[in-house]
């Protein structure tokens, strides 16, 4: 392994020259990647899987340097753990490459070819976007996620991992370059920015000549800053303030089970339910039942006045009942906390979700078909669900096979983004010498 | 007709308050439009067509005020003509609304619904983007184009036409509002910014809370400025430096006819060919033939040295032969001028197009199937064509039925943008009480 040690701070002109060089190399490599056959791309992915397994030792040595630096810097233990390339994480990275190799190749798909009255045949062909930039924090395995999706989708990528994982990322990127070269593809198709200088990020997000889209993964602060400063499109994932709405007509046992899963199966993911809306007609029967579950699991309930009255009257042992403030309706807790509100109608539920939600994932629990259909149509979120846990909003659960990120935007890709989100559809015209009249 | 006269300059705080008011009203209206039935939307479109015909007189009176102002300001005659609402333009606007009413409704389409191993069914539903802002110059009929596409696609729109057409646009927008109200839809679904103050544009492109996408139509300067300053996505249409490449194996008569059409059928459209690449093997036979056509039509030929040698030797009467400079390869002439270059291979042709082209529309003329397929795959343009004139790159020619613009971007919509470009696909999940394990 010949991964060079990443440099820290550079002179501004050096950052510009470096990023210009990376950009040019990526753009050149993107042309070759776009034309690469499925077999060649899969060969690179399988070579990468093999290299990750074969080089587990050197990878862990590079990783040990990051871990030591993180511990010396006094990073909290859970943060240090996220950095760690354990044997399990290494095997998962290798398997991930094999899974991406097994996915169908999205590139070259031709659709909707139709003959026009003029004689020409018009349709669309799926092609790579070109070059994507990815900015991420902490976990070094994201380097392999991004590299494998770039290879399969025929794109080039410029990766900028967190400084705390710099040695691990450099070692992984070196393996990616070798696997690409081994398959006869340009090693520059996936490049790791070889400096932790923050000015490099500023350049990466402002090179429209070389970078077609930026995908940030990390905290909300990072994503907001990048969205604000980028001069190229950003596939961004902001809050997940997800709602579960329990309709007037509902299977009560189903409603309790699904709401429980949506809130408590895991507290930290973006698709966990943060706010529970309950129709007044069903609240007296439903709220004490779900309240008992939340009380047993230690979930704090931030309630509107009518919900609090019902839950209070139920006198549930251990229940943590708190008065909700206006801010609670818009809050993403990512914790054992849920806001609860009664609504008098489906209209009120939809209006509340569209106003306070983050357009991520929202579910209705109902047995009423027209209400289910109205909720699907009218809730303006990336994922809308009927009688299912919001926790299902995920590229793997949706069958995408891989996920480069989740988009809370409406433009281009929405919700979980798989390989197709890294492609565009161009128009193709097949003629026999037609001219326009 | 009660169109109010648009105001010119406003105090900055008034512009901000005005745009905030328009934005809030648009966002409110968008919710209703998204849920509107196809029949209701079509009723509004047909009411608008009828109103345009019935109010032709008052429309022409409002238009006469713009014409008088333009003539008093000394605007060039062709610019004044573009402003004019002639009986023919008025009838075309009415027919345009009827045509959009006849198009299939894109909203609500559900696709790819598939059962997952967990039991949930996952698919996608097409929904409106929400609110689009449109900024355009001169021709007032764009007001009706934009309004009709907004109505059919279930979006709300905020329109900002050119100041020189302010009275015409205000009169047309008043009709749109009346037609919407007549169909039971919110009149605020389509609003014309009621001031020609330029600060209003600056606000319109920087209100992500109220506007989901900006579509500018006008000169390159306008579009570049808007793209630079917008904080929301922009569907932008920059240059059309389109190429026709004549391959080594080609039907010569077809090549002459298609190249002639691509260059000379009309000089001003963005999809006219601006650069001709010719394989060296066919140049001695092809160039004198197309050169004779260009000479007869007065098309100036800016040639690389090898092309000039062949065309010079052919001694074509009236031929205007000029040495091409490096700048010519990247130039969009929109005039009877074409650059001509010899290439030694398909690879050289593709590399030249990807380097100097504007990723708009490029065509190969060939009888060789593998070359045709490589060109389709590897030329990185919104439209790629085989044996057809680049002039076909157009929403109507492609069968979209209507065109809100042409995108030279890869992100979201690419090439001609019809109703679907104003929509997004959200994920829908249909369950029976499933939770995630």
GROMACS .gro file of N, CA and C in nm, chain B residues 289-395:
model
  321
  726UNK      N    1  -1.944   1.939  -5.207
  726UNK     CA    2  -2.089   1.934  -5.227
  726UNK      C    3  -2.162   2.024  -5.127
  727UNK      N    4  -2.128   2.014  -4.997
  727UNK     CA    5  -2.196   2.100  -4.899
  727UNK      C    6  -2.146   2.244  -4.913
  728UNK      N    7  -2.019   2.260  -4.954
  728UNK     CA    8  -1.963   2.394  -4.975
  728UNK      C    9  -2.039   2.469  -5.082
  729UNK      N   10  -2.081   2.397  -5.187
  729UNK     CA   11  -2.157   2.461  -5.295
  729UNK      C   12  -2.292   2.510  -5.242
  730UNK      N   13  -2.354   2.430  -5.153
  730UNK     CA   14  -2.482   2.471  -5.094
  730UNK      C   15  -2.462   2.597  -5.010
  731UNK      N   16  -2.362   2.594  -4.924
  731UNK     CA   17  -2.335   2.709  -4.836
  731UNK      C   18  -2.300   2.833  -4.918
  732UNK      N   19  -2.220   2.815  -5.022
  732UNK     CA   20  -2.182   2.929  -5.107
  732UNK      C   21  -2.307   2.991  -5.170
  733UNK      N   22  -2.396   2.904  -5.218
  733UNK     CA   23  -2.518   2.954  -5.284
  733UNK      C   24  -2.608   3.028  -5.186
  734UNK      N   25  -2.606   2.985  -5.059
  734UNK     CA   26  -2.693   3.048  -4.958
  734UNK      C   27  -2.623   3.158  -4.880
  735UNK      N   28  -2.498   3.187  -4.916
  735UNK     CA   29  -2.426   3.296  -4.849
  735UNK      C   30  -2.381   3.263  -4.709
  736UNK      N   31  -2.359   3.134  -4.679
  736UNK     CA   32  -2.311   3.096  -4.547
  736UNK      C   33  -2.159   3.103  -4.542
  737UNK      N   34  -2.108   3.185  -4.452
  737UNK     CA   35  -1.962   3.198  -4.437
  737UNK      C   36  -1.906   3.072  -4.374
  738UNK      N   37  -1.792   3.021  -4.429
  738UNK     CA   38  -1.732   2.898  -4.378
  738UNK      C   39  -1.600   2.930  -4.309
  739UNK      N   40  -1.594   2.908  -4.178
  739UNK     CA   41  -1.470   2.932  -4.103
  739UNK      C   42  -1.398   2.798  -4.088
  740UNK      N   43  -1.290   2.781  -4.162
  740UNK     CA   44  -1.233   2.648  -4.182
  740UNK      C   45  -1.100   2.628  -4.111
  741UNK      N   46  -1.079   2.506  -4.063
  741UNK     CA   47  -0.946   2.461  -4.026
  741UNK      C   48  -0.865   2.446  -4.155
  742UNK      N   49  -0.730   2.435  -4.143
  742UNK     CA   50  -0.646   2.438  -4.263
  742UNK      C   51  -0.678   2.328  -4.366
  743UNK      N   52  -0.704   2.206  -4.317
  743UNK     CA   53  -0.727   2.097  -4.414
  743UNK      C   54  -0.862   2.114  -4.485
  744UNK      N   55  -0.961   2.159  -4.412
  744UNK     CA   56  -1.092   2.183  -4.475
  744UNK      C   57  -1.080   2.296  -4.576
  745UNK      N   58  -1.004   2.401  -4.540
  745UNK     CA   59  -0.991   2.515  -4.631
  745UNK      C   60  -0.919   2.476  -4.760
  746UNK      N   61  -0.820   2.387  -4.747
  746UNK     CA   62  -0.747   2.344  -4.866
  746UNK      C   63  -0.842   2.275  -4.964
  747UNK      N   64  -0.927   2.186  -4.914
  747UNK     CA   65  -1.019   2.114  -5.002
  747UNK      C   66  -1.123   2.208  -5.062
  748UNK      N   67  -1.181   2.294  -4.977
  748UNK     CA   68  -1.285   2.385  -5.025
  748UNK      C   69  -1.225   2.489  -5.120
  749UNK      N   70  -1.102   2.533  -5.091
  749UNK     CA   71  -1.036   2.630  -5.180
  749UNK      C   72  -1.011   2.569  -5.317
  750UNK      N   73  -0.964   2.443  -5.317
  750UNK     CA   74  -0.933   2.375  -5.442
  750UNK      C   75  -1.059   2.354  -5.526
  751UNK      N   76  -1.175   2.346  -5.457
  751UNK     CA   77  -1.299   2.323  -5.531
  751UNK      C   78  -1.345   2.448  -5.607
  752UNK      N   79  -1.284   2.563  -5.573
  752UNK     CA   80  -1.314   2.690  -5.642
  752UNK      C   81  -1.463   2.713  -5.661
  753UNK      N   82  -1.539   2.714  -5.549
  753UNK     CA   83  -1.684   2.728  -5.556
  753UNK      C   84  -1.720   2.875  -5.575
  754UNK      N   85  -1.803   2.906  -5.671
  754UNK     CA   86  -1.837   3.047  -5.696
  754UNK      C   87  -1.908   3.107  -5.574
  755UNK      N   88  -1.860   3.223  -5.530
  755UNK     CA   89  -1.927   3.294  -5.421
  755UNK      C   90  -1.896   3.242  -5.283
  756UNK      N   91  -1.809   3.137  -5.271
  756UNK     CA   92  -1.780   3.080  -5.139
  756UNK      C   93  -1.704   3.179  -5.052
  757UNK      N   94  -1.754   3.197  -4.926
  757UNK     CA   95  -1.682   3.282  -4.830
  757UNK      C   96  -1.601   3.192  -4.739
  758UNK      N   97  -1.470   3.180  -4.766
  758UNK     CA   98  -1.383   3.094  -4.686
  758UNK      C   99  -1.297   3.180  -4.594
  759UNK      N  100  -1.298   3.147  -4.466
  759UNK     CA  101  -1.224   3.224  -4.366
  759UNK      C  102  -1.145   3.125  -4.281
  760UNK      N  103  -1.026   3.166  -4.235
  760UNK     CA  104  -0.950   3.079  -4.143
  760UNK      C  105  -1.017   3.079  -4.006
  761UNK      N  106  -1.047   2.960  -3.955
  761UNK     CA  107  -1.106   2.952  -3.821
  761UNK      C  108  -1.000   2.981  -3.716
  762UNK      N  109  -1.041   3.048  -3.609
  762UNK     CA  110  -0.953   3.064  -3.493
  762UNK      C  111  -0.999   2.965  -3.386
  763UNK      N  112  -0.920   2.949  -3.283
  763UNK     CA  113  -0.957   2.861  -3.172
  763UNK      C  114  -1.096   2.898  -3.117
  764UNK      N  115  -1.123   3.028  -3.112
  764UNK     CA  116  -1.251   3.074  -3.056
  764UNK      C  117  -1.370   3.024  -3.138
  765UNK      N  118  -1.348   3.004  -3.269
  765UNK     CA  119  -1.460   2.960  -3.355
  765UNK      C  120  -1.517   2.826  -3.312
  766UNK      N  121  -1.435   2.737  -3.261
  766UNK     CA  122  -1.485   2.602  -3.226
  766UNK      C  123  -1.586   2.607  -3.112
  767UNK      N  124  -1.583   2.713  -3.033
  767UNK     CA  125  -1.675   2.724  -2.919
  767UNK      C  126  -1.787   2.823  -2.943
  768UNK      N  127  -1.796   2.878  -3.065
  768UNK     CA  128  -1.885   2.990  -3.089
  768UNK      C  129  -2.027   2.946  -3.129
  769UNK      N  130  -2.128   3.015  -3.074
  769UNK     CA  131  -2.267   2.998  -3.119
  769UNK      C  132  -2.298   3.118  -3.207
  770UNK      N  133  -2.301   3.099  -3.339
  770UNK     CA  134  -2.314   3.214  -3.430
  770UNK      C  135  -2.458   3.265  -3.436
  771UNK      N  136  -2.556   3.174  -3.442
  771UNK     CA  137  -2.696   3.214  -3.465
  771UNK      C  138  -2.706   3.302  -3.589
  772UNK      N  139  -2.632   3.265  -3.692
  772UNK     CA  140  -2.617   3.349  -3.812
  772UNK      C  141  -2.569   3.260  -3.927
  773UNK      N  142  -2.567   3.311  -4.051
  773UNK     CA  143  -2.520   3.230  -4.166
  773UNK      C  144  -2.368   3.215  -4.163
  774UNK      N  145  -2.318   3.152  -4.062
  774UNK     CA  146  -2.174   3.127  -4.043
  774UNK      C  147  -2.163   2.985  -3.989
  775UNK      N  148  -2.063   2.910  -4.035
  775UNK     CA  149  -2.042   2.775  -3.980
  775UNK      C  150  -1.892   2.749  -3.970
  776UNK      N  151  -1.850   2.683  -3.863
  776UNK     CA  152  -1.709   2.643  -3.856
  776UNK      C  153  -1.698   2.500  -3.909
  777UNK      N  154  -1.586   2.473  -3.977
  777UNK     CA  155  -1.569   2.342  -4.043
  777UNK      C  156  -1.430   2.287  -4.011
  778UNK      N  157  -1.427   2.162  -3.966
  778UNK     CA  158  -1.300   2.101  -3.928
  778UNK      C  159  -1.294   1.957  -3.975
  779UNK      N  160  -1.177   1.913  -4.020
  779UNK     CA  161  -1.158   1.773  -4.053
  779UNK      C  162  -1.110   1.697  -3.929
  780UNK      N  163  -1.160   1.576  -3.911
  780UNK     CA  164  -1.112   1.490  -3.802
  780UNK      C  165  -1.070   1.356  -3.860
  781UNK      N  166  -0.975   1.290  -3.794
  781UNK     CA  167  -0.921   1.166  -3.846
  781UNK      C  168  -0.993   1.042  -3.795
  782UNK      N  169  -1.083   1.060  -3.700
  782UNK     CA  170  -1.149   0.943  -3.642
  782UNK      C  171  -1.274   0.985  -3.567
  783UNK      N  172  -1.358   0.885  -3.538
  783UNK     CA  173  -1.475   0.907  -3.454
  783UNK      C  174  -1.433   0.955  -3.315
  784UNK      N  175  -1.324   0.897  -3.263
  784UNK     CA  176  -1.275   0.940  -3.131
  784UNK      C  177  -1.245   1.089  -3.130
  785UNK      N  178  -1.178   1.136  -3.235
  785UNK     CA  179  -1.143   1.278  -3.240
  785UNK      C  180  -1.270   1.363  -3.247
  786UNK      N  181  -1.369   1.316  -3.323
  786UNK     CA  182  -1.495   1.391  -3.333
  786UNK      C  183  -1.564   1.401  -3.197
  787UNK      N  184  -1.573   1.288  -3.127
  787UNK     CA  185  -1.641   1.287  -2.995
  787UNK      C  186  -1.565   1.375  -2.896
  788UNK      N  187  -1.431   1.364  -2.897
  788UNK     CA  188  -1.351   1.444  -2.803
  788UNK      C  189  -1.368   1.593  -2.833
  789UNK      N  190  -1.370   1.629  -2.962
  789UNK     CA  191  -1.388   1.770  -3.000
  789UNK      C  192  -1.524   1.822  -2.952
  790UNK      N  193  -1.628   1.744  -2.974
  790UNK     CA  194  -1.763   1.788  -2.936
  790UNK      C  195  -1.774   1.802  -2.784
  791UNK      N  196  -1.720   1.703  -2.711
  791UNK     CA  197  -1.730   1.711  -2.565
  791UNK      C  198  -1.647   1.827  -2.509
  792UNK      N  199  -1.541   1.867  -2.583
  792UNK     CA  200  -1.456   1.977  -2.534
  792UNK      C  201  -1.514   2.113  -2.570
  793UNK      N  202  -1.552   2.131  -2.697
  793UNK     CA  203  -1.591   2.265  -2.743
  793UNK      C  204  -1.743   2.287  -2.745
  794UNK      N  205  -1.820   2.180  -2.745
  794UNK     CA  206  -1.965   2.193  -2.756
  794UNK      C  207  -2.026   2.249  -2.629
  795UNK      N  208  -2.157   2.273  -2.635
  795UNK     CA  209  -2.225   2.327  -2.517
  795UNK      C  210  -2.321   2.224  -2.459
  796UNK      N  211  -2.305   2.097  -2.498
  796UNK     CA  212  -2.386   1.989  -2.441
  796UNK      C  213  -2.535   2.009  -2.470
  797UNK      N  214  -2.565   2.068  -2.583
  797UNK     CA  215  -2.704   2.094  -2.621
  797UNK      C  216  -2.751   1.984  -2.717
  798UNK      N  217  -2.709   1.987  -2.843
  798UNK     CA  218  -2.755   1.889  -2.942
  798UNK      C  219  -2.644   1.863  -3.043
  799UNK      N  220  -2.616   1.736  -3.069
  799UNK     CA  221  -2.511   1.701  -3.165
  799UNK      C  222  -2.553   1.576  -3.242
  800UNK      N  223  -2.517   1.575  -3.371
  800UNK     CA  224  -2.562   1.465  -3.457
  800UNK      C  225  -2.446   1.399  -3.530
  801UNK      N  226  -2.458   1.268  -3.553
  801UNK     CA  227  -2.365   1.195  -3.640
  801UNK      C  228  -2.443   1.153  -3.765
  802UNK      N  229  -2.380   1.166  -3.880
  802UNK     CA  230  -2.438   1.114  -4.004
  802UNK      C  231  -2.349   0.998  -4.045
  803UNK      N  232  -2.404   0.878  -4.048
  803UNK     CA  233  -2.322   0.759  -4.070
  803UNK      C  234  -2.409   0.643  -4.117
  804UNK      N  235  -2.345   0.546  -4.182
  804UNK     CA  236  -2.414   0.419  -4.211
  804UNK      C  237  -2.356   0.307  -4.124
  805UNK      N  238  -2.259   0.342  -4.038
  805UNK     CA  239  -2.189   0.243  -3.956
  805UNK      C  240  -2.257   0.230  -3.820
  806UNK      N  241  -2.315   0.113  -3.792
  806UNK     CA  242  -2.394   0.096  -3.670
  806UNK      C  243  -2.313   0.113  -3.542
  807UNK      N  244  -2.196   0.044  -3.529
  807UNK     CA  245  -2.120   0.064  -3.404
  807UNK      C  246  -2.082   0.211  -3.382
  808UNK      N  247  -2.049   0.283  -3.488
  808UNK     CA  248  -2.016   0.425  -3.471
  808UNK      C  249  -2.137   0.505  -3.425
  809UNK      N  250  -2.253   0.473  -3.480
  809UNK     CA  251  -2.376   0.542  -3.439
  809UNK      C  252  -2.400   0.520  -3.290
  810UNK      N  253  -2.385   0.395  -3.244
  810UNK     CA  254  -2.411   0.364  -3.104
  810UNK      C  255  -2.308   0.429  -3.012
  811UNK      N  256  -2.182   0.430  -3.055
  811UNK     CA  257  -2.079   0.495  -2.972
  811UNK      C  258  -2.108   0.644  -2.960
  812UNK      N  259  -2.146   0.707  -3.071
  812UNK     CA  260  -2.176   0.850  -3.067
  812UNK      C  261  -2.291   0.877  -2.971
  813UNK      N  262  -2.397   0.796  -2.980
  813UNK     CA  263  -2.512   0.813  -2.890
  813UNK      C  264  -2.470   0.803  -2.744
  814UNK      N  265  -2.385   0.704  -2.715
  814UNK     CA  266  -2.346   0.681  -2.575
  814UNK      C  267  -2.247   0.786  -2.525
  815UNK      N  268  -2.151   0.822  -2.609
  815UNK     CA  269  -2.033   0.894  -2.557
  815UNK      C  270  -2.039   1.046  -2.572
  816UNK      N  271  -2.124   1.096  -2.660
  816UNK     CA  272  -2.135   1.242  -2.668
  816UNK      C  273  -2.223   1.290  -2.553
  817UNK      N  274  -2.167   1.379  -2.473
  817UNK     CA  275  -2.228   1.418  -2.346
  817UNK      C  276  -2.320   1.538  -2.366
  818UNK      N  277  -2.427   1.519  -2.442
  818UNK     CA  278  -2.517   1.631  -2.472
  818UNK      C  279  -2.660   1.595  -2.439
  819UNK      N  280  -2.743   1.697  -2.423
  819UNK     CA  281  -2.883   1.675  -2.386
  819UNK      C  282  -2.956   1.598  -2.496
  820UNK      N  283  -2.924   1.627  -2.622
  820UNK     CA  284  -2.981   1.552  -2.734
  820UNK      C  285  -2.868   1.503  -2.823
  821UNK      N  286  -2.869   1.373  -2.854
  821UNK     CA  287  -2.773   1.318  -2.950
  821UNK      C  288  -2.852   1.247  -3.059
  822UNK      N  289  -2.809   1.266  -3.185
  822UNK     CA  290  -2.891   1.222  -3.297
  822UNK      C  291  -2.808   1.142  -3.397
  823UNK      N  292  -2.875   1.051  -3.465
  823UNK     CA  293  -2.815   0.977  -3.575
  823UNK      C  294  -2.895   1.006  -3.701
  824UNK      N  295  -2.828   1.053  -3.803
  824UNK     CA  296  -2.891   1.075  -3.935
  824UNK      C  297  -3.017   1.161  -3.928
  825UNK      N  298  -3.010   1.266  -3.847
  825UNK     CA  299  -3.123   1.360  -3.841
  825UNK      C  300  -3.067   1.500  -3.815
  826UNK      N  301  -3.145   1.598  -3.852
  826UNK     CA  302  -3.104   1.738  -3.838
  826UNK      C  303  -3.110   1.781  -3.692
  827UNK      N  304  -3.009   1.853  -3.645
  827UNK     CA  305  -3.009   1.902  -3.506
  827UNK      C  306  -3.129   1.991  -3.478
  828UNK      N  307  -3.191   2.047  -3.584
  828UNK     CA  308  -3.307   2.135  -3.568
  828UNK      C  309  -3.426   2.064  -3.503
  829UNK      N  310  -3.422   1.930  -3.497
  829UNK     CA  311  -3.534   1.858  -3.434
  829UNK      C  312  -3.536   1.869  -3.281
  830UNK      N  313  -3.432   1.921  -3.220
  830UNK     CA  314  -3.427   1.927  -3.073
  830UNK      C  315  -3.525   2.032  -3.021
  831UNK      N  316  -3.645   1.987  -2.990
  831UNK     CA  317  -3.756   2.079  -2.960
  831UNK      C  318  -3.867   1.999  -2.894
  832UNK      N  319  -3.930   2.056  -2.793
  832UNK     CA  320  -4.033   1.986  -2.718
  832UNK      C  321  -4.149   1.939  -2.805
   0.00000   0.00000   0.00000
